[in-house]
XYZ file of C-alpha atoms in Angstrom:
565
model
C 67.952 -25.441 20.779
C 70.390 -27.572 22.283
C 71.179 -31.511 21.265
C 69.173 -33.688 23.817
C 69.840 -36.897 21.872
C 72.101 -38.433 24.345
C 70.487 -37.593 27.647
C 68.173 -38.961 30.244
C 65.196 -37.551 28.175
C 65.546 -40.582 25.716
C 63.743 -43.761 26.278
C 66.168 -46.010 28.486
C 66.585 -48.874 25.885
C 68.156 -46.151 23.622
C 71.063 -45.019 26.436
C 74.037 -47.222 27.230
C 73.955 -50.634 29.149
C 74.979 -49.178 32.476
C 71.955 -46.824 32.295
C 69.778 -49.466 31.262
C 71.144 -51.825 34.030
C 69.968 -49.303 37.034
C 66.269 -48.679 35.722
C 66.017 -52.763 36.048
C 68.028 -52.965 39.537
C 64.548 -52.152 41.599
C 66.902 -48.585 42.839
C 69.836 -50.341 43.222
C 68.915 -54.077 44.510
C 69.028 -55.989 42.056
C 70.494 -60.103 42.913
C 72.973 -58.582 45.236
C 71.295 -60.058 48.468
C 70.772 -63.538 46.157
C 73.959 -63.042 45.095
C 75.585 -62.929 48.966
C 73.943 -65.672 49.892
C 75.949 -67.994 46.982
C 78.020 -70.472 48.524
C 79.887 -71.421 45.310
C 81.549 -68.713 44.268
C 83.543 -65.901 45.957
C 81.875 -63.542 43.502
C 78.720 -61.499 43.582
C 77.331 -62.952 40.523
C 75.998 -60.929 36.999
C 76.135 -57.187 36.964
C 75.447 -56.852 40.567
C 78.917 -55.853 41.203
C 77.944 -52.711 39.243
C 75.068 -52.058 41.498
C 77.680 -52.826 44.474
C 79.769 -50.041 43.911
C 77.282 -47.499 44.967
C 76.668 -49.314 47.958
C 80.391 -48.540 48.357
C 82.015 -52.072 47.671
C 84.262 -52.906 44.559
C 84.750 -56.240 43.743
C 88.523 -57.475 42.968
C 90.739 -60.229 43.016
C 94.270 -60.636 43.643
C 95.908 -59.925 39.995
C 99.284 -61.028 40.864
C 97.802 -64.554 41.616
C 95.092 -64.735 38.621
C 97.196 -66.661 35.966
C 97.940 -69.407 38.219
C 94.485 -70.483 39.282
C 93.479 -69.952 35.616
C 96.092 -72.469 34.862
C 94.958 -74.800 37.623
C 90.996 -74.450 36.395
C 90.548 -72.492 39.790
C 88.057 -69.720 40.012
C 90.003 -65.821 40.974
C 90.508 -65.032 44.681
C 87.782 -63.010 44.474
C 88.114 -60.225 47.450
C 86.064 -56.600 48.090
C 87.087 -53.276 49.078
C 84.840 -51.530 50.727
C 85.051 -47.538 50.849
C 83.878 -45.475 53.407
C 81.684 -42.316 53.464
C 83.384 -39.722 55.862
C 82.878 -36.302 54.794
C 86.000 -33.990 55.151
C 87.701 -37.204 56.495
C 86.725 -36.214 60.789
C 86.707 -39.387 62.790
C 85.838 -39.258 66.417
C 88.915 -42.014 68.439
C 85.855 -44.714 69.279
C 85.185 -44.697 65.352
C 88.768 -45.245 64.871
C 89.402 -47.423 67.379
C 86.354 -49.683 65.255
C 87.712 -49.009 61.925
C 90.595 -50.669 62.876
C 88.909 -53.686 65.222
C 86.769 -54.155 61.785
C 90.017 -54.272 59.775
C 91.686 -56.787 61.926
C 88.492 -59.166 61.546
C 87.703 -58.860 57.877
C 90.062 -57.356 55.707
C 92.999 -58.932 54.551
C 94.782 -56.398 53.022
C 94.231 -53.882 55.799
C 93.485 -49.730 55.898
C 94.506 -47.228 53.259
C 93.423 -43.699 53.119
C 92.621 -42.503 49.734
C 93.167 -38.933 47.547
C 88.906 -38.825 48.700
C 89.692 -38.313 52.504
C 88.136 -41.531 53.494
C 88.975 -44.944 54.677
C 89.207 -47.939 52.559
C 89.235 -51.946 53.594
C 90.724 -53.999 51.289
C 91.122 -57.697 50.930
C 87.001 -58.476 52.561
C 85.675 -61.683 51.643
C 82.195 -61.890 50.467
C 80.665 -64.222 53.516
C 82.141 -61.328 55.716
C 80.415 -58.148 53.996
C 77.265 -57.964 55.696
C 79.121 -58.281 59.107
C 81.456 -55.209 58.241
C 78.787 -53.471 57.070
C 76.770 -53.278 60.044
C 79.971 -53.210 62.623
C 80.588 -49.863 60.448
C 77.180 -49.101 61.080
C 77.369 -49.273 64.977
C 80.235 -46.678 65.103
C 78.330 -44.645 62.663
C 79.477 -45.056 59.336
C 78.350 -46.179 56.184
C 79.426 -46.415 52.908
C 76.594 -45.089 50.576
C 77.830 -43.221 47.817
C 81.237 -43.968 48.370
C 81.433 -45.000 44.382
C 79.242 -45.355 41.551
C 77.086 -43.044 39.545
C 76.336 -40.666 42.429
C 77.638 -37.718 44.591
C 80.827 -39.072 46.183
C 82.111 -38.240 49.589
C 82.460 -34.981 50.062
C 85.829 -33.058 50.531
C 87.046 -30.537 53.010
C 90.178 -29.092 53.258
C 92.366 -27.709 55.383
C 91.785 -28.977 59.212
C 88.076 -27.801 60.184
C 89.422 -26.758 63.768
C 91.749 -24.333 63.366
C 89.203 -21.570 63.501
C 85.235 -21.153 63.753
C 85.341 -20.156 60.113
C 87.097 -23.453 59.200
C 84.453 -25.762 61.296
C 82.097 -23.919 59.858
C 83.021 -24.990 56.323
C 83.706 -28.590 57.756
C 79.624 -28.633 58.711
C 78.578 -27.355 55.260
C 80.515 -30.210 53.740
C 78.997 -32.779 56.079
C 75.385 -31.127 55.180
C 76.201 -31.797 51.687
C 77.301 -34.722 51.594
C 74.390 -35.844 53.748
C 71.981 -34.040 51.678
C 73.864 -35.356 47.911
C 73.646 -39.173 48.839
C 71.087 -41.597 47.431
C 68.612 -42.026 49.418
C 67.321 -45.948 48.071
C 65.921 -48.434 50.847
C 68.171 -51.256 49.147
C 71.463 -50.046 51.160
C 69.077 -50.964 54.931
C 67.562 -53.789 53.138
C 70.638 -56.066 52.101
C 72.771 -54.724 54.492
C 71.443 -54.359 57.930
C 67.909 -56.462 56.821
C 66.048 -53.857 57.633
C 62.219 -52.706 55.987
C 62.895 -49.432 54.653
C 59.840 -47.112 55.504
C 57.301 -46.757 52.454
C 57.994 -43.390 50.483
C 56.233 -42.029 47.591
C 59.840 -41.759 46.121
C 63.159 -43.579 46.917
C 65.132 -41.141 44.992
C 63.157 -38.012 44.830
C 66.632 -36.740 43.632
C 68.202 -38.822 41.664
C 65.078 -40.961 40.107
C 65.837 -44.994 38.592
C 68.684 -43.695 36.638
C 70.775 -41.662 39.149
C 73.401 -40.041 37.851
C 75.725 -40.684 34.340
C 78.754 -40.821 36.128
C 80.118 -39.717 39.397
C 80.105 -36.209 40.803
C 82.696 -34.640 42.994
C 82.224 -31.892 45.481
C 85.180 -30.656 47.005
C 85.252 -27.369 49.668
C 88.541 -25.903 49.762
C 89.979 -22.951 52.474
C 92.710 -20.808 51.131
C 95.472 -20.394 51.046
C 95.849 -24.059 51.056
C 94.074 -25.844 47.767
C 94.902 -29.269 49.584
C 92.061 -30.700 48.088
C 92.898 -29.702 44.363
C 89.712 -28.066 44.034
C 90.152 -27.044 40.258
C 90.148 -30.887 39.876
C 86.433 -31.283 41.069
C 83.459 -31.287 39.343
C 81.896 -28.584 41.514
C 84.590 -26.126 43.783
C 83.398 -24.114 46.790
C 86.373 -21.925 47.812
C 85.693 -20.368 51.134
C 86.314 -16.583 51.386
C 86.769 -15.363 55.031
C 86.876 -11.706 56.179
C 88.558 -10.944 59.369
C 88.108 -14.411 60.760
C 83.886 -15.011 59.574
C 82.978 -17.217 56.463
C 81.039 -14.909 54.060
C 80.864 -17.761 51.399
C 81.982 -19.538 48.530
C 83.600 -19.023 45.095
C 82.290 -21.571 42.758
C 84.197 -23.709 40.280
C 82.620 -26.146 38.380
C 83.761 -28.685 35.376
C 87.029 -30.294 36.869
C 88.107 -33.851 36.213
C 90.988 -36.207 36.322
C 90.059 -38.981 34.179
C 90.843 -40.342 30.705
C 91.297 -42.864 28.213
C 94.464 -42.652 26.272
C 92.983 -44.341 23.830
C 90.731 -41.646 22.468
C 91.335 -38.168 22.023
C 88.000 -37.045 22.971
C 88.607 -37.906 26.003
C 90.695 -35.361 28.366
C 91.209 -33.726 32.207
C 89.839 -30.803 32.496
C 90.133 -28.122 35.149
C 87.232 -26.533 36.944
C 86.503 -22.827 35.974
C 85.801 -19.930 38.678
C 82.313 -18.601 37.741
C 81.071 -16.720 40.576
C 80.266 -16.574 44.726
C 77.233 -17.450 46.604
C 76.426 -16.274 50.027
C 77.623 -19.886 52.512
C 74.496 -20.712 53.536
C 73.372 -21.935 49.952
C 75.991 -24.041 49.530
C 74.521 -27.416 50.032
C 71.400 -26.550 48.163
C 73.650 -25.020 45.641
C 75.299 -28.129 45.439
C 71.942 -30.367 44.812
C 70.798 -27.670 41.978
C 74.807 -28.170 39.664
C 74.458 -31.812 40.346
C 70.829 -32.102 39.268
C 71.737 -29.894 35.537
C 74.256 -32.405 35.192
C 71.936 -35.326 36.040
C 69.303 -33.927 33.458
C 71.612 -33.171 30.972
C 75.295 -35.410 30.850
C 75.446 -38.290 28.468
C 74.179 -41.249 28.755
C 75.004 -42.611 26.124
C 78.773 -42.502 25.500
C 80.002 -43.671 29.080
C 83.257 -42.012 28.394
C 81.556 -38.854 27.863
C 79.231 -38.605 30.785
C 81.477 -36.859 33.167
C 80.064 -33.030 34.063
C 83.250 -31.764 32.578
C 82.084 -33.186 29.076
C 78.328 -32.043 29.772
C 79.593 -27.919 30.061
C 82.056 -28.417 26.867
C 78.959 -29.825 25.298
C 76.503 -27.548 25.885
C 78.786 -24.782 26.729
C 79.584 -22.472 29.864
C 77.212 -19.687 28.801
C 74.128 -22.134 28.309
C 75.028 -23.480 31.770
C 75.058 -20.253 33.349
C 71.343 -19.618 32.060
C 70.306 -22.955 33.147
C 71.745 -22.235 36.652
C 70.225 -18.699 36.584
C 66.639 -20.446 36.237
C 66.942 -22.817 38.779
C 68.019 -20.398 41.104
C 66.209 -17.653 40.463
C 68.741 -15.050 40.322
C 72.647 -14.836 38.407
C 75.873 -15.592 40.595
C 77.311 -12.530 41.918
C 81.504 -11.798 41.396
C 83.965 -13.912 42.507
C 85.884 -12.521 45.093
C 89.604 -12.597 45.557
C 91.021 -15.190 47.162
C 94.849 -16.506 46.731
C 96.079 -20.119 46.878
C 100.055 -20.992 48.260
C 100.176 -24.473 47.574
C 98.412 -27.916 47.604
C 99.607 -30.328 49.166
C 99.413 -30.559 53.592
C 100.464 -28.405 56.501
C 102.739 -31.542 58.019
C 103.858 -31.326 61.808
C 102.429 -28.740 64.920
C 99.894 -26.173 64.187
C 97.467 -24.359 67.195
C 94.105 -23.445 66.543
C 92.049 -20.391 67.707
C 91.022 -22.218 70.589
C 94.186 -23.181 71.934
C 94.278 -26.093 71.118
C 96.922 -27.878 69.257
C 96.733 -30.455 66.006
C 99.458 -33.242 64.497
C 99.714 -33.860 60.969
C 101.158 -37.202 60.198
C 102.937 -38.375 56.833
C 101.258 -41.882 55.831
C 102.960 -43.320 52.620
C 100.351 -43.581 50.285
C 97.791 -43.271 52.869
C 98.739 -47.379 53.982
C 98.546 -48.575 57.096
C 99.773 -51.758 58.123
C 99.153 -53.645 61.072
C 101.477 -52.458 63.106
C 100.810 -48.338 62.410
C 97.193 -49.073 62.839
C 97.974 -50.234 66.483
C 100.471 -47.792 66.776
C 98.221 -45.112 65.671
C 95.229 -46.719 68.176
C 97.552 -46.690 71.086
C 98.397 -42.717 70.629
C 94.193 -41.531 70.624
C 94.194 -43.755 74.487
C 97.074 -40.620 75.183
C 94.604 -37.683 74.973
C 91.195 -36.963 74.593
C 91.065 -36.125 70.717
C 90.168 -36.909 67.442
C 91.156 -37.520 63.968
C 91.032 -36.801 60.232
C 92.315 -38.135 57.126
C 93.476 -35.425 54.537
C 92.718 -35.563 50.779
C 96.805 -36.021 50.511
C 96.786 -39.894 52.375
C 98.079 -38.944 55.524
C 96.220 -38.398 59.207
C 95.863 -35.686 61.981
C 95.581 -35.612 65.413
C 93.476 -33.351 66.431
C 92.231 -31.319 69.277
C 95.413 -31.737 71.703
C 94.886 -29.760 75.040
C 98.389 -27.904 76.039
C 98.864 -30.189 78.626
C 98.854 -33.202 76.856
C 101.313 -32.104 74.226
C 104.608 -33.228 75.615
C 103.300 -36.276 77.242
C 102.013 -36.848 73.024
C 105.459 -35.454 71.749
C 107.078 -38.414 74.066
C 104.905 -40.813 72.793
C 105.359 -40.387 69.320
C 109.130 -40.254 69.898
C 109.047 -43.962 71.730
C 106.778 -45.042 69.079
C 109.583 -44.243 66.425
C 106.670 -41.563 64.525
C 108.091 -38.548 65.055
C 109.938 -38.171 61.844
C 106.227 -38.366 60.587
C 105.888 -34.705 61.429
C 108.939 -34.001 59.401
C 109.046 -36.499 56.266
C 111.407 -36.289 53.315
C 110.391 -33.020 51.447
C 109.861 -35.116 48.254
C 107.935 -37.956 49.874
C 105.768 -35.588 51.436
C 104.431 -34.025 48.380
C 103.981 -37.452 46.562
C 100.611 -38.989 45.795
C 99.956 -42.980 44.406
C 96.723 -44.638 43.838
C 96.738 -48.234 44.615
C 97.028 -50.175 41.436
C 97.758 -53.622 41.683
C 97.336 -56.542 42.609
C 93.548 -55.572 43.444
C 92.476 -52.890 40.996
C 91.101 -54.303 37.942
C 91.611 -51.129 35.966
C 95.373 -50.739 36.416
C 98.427 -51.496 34.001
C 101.244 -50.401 35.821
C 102.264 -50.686 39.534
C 101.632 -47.360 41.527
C 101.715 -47.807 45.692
C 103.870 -50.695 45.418
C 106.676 -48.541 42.872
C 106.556 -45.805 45.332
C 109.313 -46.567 47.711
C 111.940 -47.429 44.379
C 110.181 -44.069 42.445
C 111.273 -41.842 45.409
C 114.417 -43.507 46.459
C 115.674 -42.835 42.328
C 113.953 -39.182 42.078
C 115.775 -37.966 45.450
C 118.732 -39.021 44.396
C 118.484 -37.014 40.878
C 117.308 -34.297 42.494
C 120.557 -34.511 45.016
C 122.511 -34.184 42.118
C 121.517 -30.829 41.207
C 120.927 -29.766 45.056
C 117.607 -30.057 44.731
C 116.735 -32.472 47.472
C 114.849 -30.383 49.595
C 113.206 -28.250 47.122
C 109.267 -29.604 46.865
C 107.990 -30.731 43.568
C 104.542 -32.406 43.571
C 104.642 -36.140 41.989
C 101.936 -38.024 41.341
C 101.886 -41.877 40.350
C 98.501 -43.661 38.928
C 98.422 -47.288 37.591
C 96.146 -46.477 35.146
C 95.309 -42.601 33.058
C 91.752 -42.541 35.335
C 93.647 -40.130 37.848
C 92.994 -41.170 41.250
C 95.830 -39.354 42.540
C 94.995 -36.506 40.874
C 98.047 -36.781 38.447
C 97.512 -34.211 35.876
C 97.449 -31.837 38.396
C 101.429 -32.787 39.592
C 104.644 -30.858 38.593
C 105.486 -34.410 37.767
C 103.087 -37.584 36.650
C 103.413 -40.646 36.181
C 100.271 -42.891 34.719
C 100.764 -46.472 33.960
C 100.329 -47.749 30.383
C 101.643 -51.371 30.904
C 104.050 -53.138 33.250
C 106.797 -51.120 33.792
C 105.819 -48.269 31.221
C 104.167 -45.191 31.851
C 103.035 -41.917 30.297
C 105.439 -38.825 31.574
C 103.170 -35.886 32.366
C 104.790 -32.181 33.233
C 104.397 -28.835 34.068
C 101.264 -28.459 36.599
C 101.078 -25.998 39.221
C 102.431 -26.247 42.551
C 99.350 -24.302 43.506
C 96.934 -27.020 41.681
C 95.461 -24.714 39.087
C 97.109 -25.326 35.579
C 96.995 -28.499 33.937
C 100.353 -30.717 33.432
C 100.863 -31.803 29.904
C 101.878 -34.894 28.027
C 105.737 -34.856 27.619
C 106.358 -38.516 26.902
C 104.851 -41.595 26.131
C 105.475 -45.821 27.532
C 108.820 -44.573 29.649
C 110.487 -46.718 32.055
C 112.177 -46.060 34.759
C 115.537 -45.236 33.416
C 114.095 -43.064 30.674
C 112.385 -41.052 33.081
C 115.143 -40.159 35.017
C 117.486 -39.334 31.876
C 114.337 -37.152 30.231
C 114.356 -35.403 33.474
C 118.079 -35.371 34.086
C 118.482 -32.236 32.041
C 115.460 -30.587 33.084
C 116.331 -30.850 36.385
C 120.183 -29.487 35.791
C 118.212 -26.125 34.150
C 115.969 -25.586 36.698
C 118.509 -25.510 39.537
C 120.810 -23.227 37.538
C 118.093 -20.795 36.133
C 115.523 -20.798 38.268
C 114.065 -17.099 39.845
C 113.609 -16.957 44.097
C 111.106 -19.189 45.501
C 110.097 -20.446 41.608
C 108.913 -23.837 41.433
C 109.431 -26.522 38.846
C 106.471 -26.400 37.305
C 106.679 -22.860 36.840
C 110.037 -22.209 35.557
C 109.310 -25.266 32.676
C 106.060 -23.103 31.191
C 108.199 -19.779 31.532
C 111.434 -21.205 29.892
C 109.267 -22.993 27.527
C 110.371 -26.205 27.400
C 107.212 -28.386 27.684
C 106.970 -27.208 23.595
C 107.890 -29.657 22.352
C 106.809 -33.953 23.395
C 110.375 -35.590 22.647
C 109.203 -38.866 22.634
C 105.258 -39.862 20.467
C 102.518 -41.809 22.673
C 102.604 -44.637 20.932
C 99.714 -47.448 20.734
C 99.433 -51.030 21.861
C-alpha cells in the first residue's frame, strides 16, 4: 500500500492553507470582484490575490520604493502583472498590434516575454484590470491558467512552420493547452461580467481543489531542446520519420524550483519513459496531470510539485498507475538526438518557401520604443509572430518577395544586429526579479547588461569570446530561467550575493551543480577565472564548458560552503 496521508483523499481542514483556501473560493471567486471594486486601497484585499494568480494576475508593488512610503505611513504602490495564455507563443500581427495598444494604455512597466513563451504586462493598476482583461479578450486572448495551481501555458518549440510535421506539433500543443485549462465560470464572471452557462460541474477536471501546485507541459522538436524539456513536469519529444510526426517520447518529473533553505527540497530532471502514438498526446497529457492531481501533496506546499509526487511514490508505482488509466503500457522510446538548447537566431526557410526572422530580445524586454519598432515591421509584410521559450521573437511567414524590402527595414530600424547578437548574450537567460517580484533577493534583468559586459570580457581573455556557454541569472533559487539547467547559474540569495551553479548541459539534459555559495560579483569572476584558463587550453573539438568540467572533474569538490542567513 502506498502512504495517502498527505493527499487530496484527506478531509480539506487536514491539508495546508492554500488547499483549504480554494475549496472556500466558490471555484476560484472568492472577494476578488468585491475586492476590485475597493476604492481605498490599490490592493485586492485578503487572500484573493492567491485566487488571482490563476486568473493570470500577480499582485506586486514597486520594491525599490517600499521603505519610503513605509516611512511616510503610505500604503505600497501596489501594481499587477498580468500573464498571458499563448500556447507555443504564435501571435497573429492584429493580436500584436493589441498587445501592444493594451500596453501603452495600462501598463506601466511595459511588455516582457518570459522563459513560458508568453507575454507579460507589468506595472497595471487595479482600476484598469477589468479593462485589459477584456481588450485582451477582443483580440483573442486570455489569461486563464497563466499561474497558479493549474496546467500552465503550454510550450512548443522550435518554430511550428518550418515543416507540416512542426505545425503539426504546434496544434497538439494548442489542443492541450486548451483542453488542460480550468474550466471555472469565475474567470467570465469578474472579468467580462458575464453569466457563465449552468453545468453540472465547473471543473469536471480539476474539482474545488485543482491542482497542488503547478504543472508544466512542454513539446519539444529535435534536434533543438529550446524549450528545456527535461525541465518540465511532463516532456513530449516529437519523433519524425522522413518529414511525418509519428509521435512523442515522454518525459515526466522535471522541475526548476527550490528552497535553499531545506534540503528536501531540489530540481529535478524529467526522465524518458516511453512513446505514444501523436494523436494521444493531449489526452495523454490530461491522464499524467490528473495522477498527479490525485496523488501530490497537499500538505507540505514545498513538496507538492509532480517531481516530489514520483520520488514519493516511485517511478515503477507510477508506471502501473499510468498503465491503468490507459489501458495498455507505453511502448519504447525511440531515438531521437538533441544539439543544443537555446534558439536558431537570424534567416531560416521553411518547407513552404517561406522564410522566418529570429530576433534577440534582452531578457525578453521590450520598451517603448522596440514595441513600436517591432509594430511598424508586421505593417511591412503579411506575417506573423512568436515568442520563443528563450525571451526573444520571430517573424514569421515572410513571402520571398518581401524579404529584402524586410532586410532594409530592419537595417533603417538599427535591428539587424538582432539576427546576429553577441554569442554570449544570445545564450543568456534572466527572470525579472526586482523591483516587482515579491519573491526575489537579488537583482536578475536589471544585472544583466553589467553580468555580460564582465563575463565577455573574461572569456576574451582566454579567447573564448565567441565560444557559447549557456548562463542563466534568477533573483531568487525558484528557477524561472531555468537556471539549473545552464553551463553557468547564477540564483540570488541577497543583494548582491548569489549561489554559483555549474556544469549543466549545453544540450539541457544534466543537471548543473552547486559550486559556491553568497558570491559577488568579483568572486565569481576570480572562481571562474581559472576554470575558464583550463577549458580553453584543454578542451577536445567542438567540447563545451559544461562538458569538459564533468570530464576533467572539477565540479568535485564546492570550494566555497552555502552558508545560512
Amino acid at each position: 500500500m502506498i502512504d495517502r496521508s498527505s493527499d487530496l483523499s484527506q478531509p480539506v481542514d487536514a491539508l495546508n492553507e492554500s488547499e483549504q483556501l480554494k475549496a472556500r473560493s466558490r471555484y476560484l471567486r472568492g472577494g476578488i470582484a468585491e475586492g476590485l471594486q475597493d476604492p481605498l486601497t490599490g490592493a485586492v484585499p485578503g487572500d484573493d490575490p492567491l485566487l488571482m494568480k490563476f486568473h493570470g494576475i500577480y499582485q506586486q508593488d514597486d520594491r525599490d520604493r517600499r521603505a519610503d512610503r513605509r516611512r511616510r505611513h503610505l500604503e505600497p504602490i501596489y501594481q499587477f502583472m498580468v500573464r498571458m495564455r499563448i500556447p507555443g507563443g504564435v501571435l497573429d500581427k492584429y493580436q500584436w498590434w493589441g498587445i501592444a495598444e493594451l500596453s501603452r494604455r495600462y501598463a506601466e512597466r511595459g511588455i516582457r516575454i518570459t522563459t513560458r513563451q508568453t507575454v507579460q504586462l507589468h506595472g497595471v493598476r487595479k482600476p484598469h484590470l477589468r479593462a485589459l482583461m477584456q481588450g485582451l479578450r477582443d483580440i483573442g486572448l486570455d489569461t486563464i491558467a497563466a499561474c497558479g495551481d493549474d496546467s500552465r501555458g503550454v510550450v512548443c518549440g522550435t518554430n511550428p512552420f518550418l515543416s507540416r510535421a512542426h505545425q503539426r506539433v504546434a496544434e497538439l500543443a494548442r489542443v492541450t493547452s486548451d483542453r488542460l485549462i480550468p474550466k471555472t465560470g469565475a474567470y467570465p464572471e469578474i472579468w467580462y461580467r458575464e453569466s457563465a452557462p449552468a453545468t453540472h460541474s465547473e471543473e469536471p477536471v480539476y474539482g474545488e481543489l485543482y491542482l497542488p501546485r503547478k504543472f508544466k507541459v512542454g513539446y519539444a522538436i529535435p534536434p533543438v531542446n529550446d524549450i528545456d524539456v527535461y525541465g518540465q513536469d511532463l516532456g513530449l519529444i516529437a519523433v519524425i520519420d522522413n518529414g511525418e510526426l509519428r509521435g512523442f517520447n515522454v518525459c515526466v518529473g522535471g522541475g526548476m524550483g527550490q528552497l535553499d533553505s531545506r534540503e528536501d527540497s531540489y530540481p529535478r530532471l524529467a526522465e524518458e519513459i516511453g512513446f505514444i502514438d501523436a494523436e494521444e498526446a493531449p489526452a495523454f497529457s490530461e491522464t499524467v496531470m490528473t495522477i498527479q492531481r490525485d496523488f501530490g501533496d497537499r500538505k507540505d506546499r514545498h513538496r507538492a510539485r509532480f517531481k516530489y509526487t514520483l520520488d514519493r511514490l516511485g517511478l515503477d508505482w507510477f508506471l502501473d498507475e499510468l498503465a491503468h488509466r490507459r489501458g495498455r503500457d507505453l511502448e519504447p522510446a525511440r531515438p531521437r538526438r538533441f544539439e543544443h538548447n537555446g534558439d536558431r537566431l537570424g534567416w531560416q526557410q521553411g518547407d513552404d518557401g517561406l522564410w522566418h526572422a529570429t530576433l534577440y530580445i534582452e531578457s525578453g524586454r521590450l520598451d517603448d520604443a522596440l514595441r513600436g519598432q517591432i509594430s511598424g515591421l508586421l505593417e511591412q509584410y503579411g506575417g506573423r509572430l512568436r515568442m520563443t521559450t528563450n525571451q526573444n521573437l520571430q517573424l514569421t511567414h515572410i513571402e520571398t518577395h518581401e524579404l529584402e524590402q524586410l532586410q532594409w527595414r530592419l537595417e533603417d530600424l538599427g535591428l539587424a544586429w538582432r539576427l546576429t547578437p553577441d554569442t554570449q548574450a544570445a545564450h543568456t537567460l534572466s527572470c525579472v526579479a526586482l523591483p516587482t517580484c515579491g519573491l526575489a533577493m537579488a537583482e536578475a534583468e536589471r544585472y544583466t547588461p553589467r553580468l555580460l559586459d564582465v563575463f565577455q570580457r573574461l572569456k576574451g581573455q582566454y579567447g573564448l569570446a565567441d565560444v557559447p556557454i549557456t548562463l542563466r541569472l534568477t533573483g531568487c533559487p525558484n528557477g524561472c530561467a531555468r537556471p539549473y539547467l545552464g553551463e553557468i547559474a547564477l540564483t540570488g540569495r541577497a543583494p548582491g550575493l548569489y549561489n554559483l551553479y555549474l556544469g549543466g548541459s549545453f544540450h539541457g539534459d544534466r543537471l548543473a551543480r552547486l559550486y559556491a555559495g553568497n558570491v559577488n560579483e568579483e568572486r565569481f569572476l576570480e572562481l571562474l577565472a581559472p576554470l575558464l584558463e583550463r577549458f580553453a587550453e584543454g578542451r577536445d573539438n567542438g567540447e563545451h564548458f559544461g562538458d569538459f568540467l564533468v570530464r576533467r572533474g572539477l565540479l568535485d569538490d564546492t570550494p566555497v560552503a552555502l552558508t545560512s542567513f
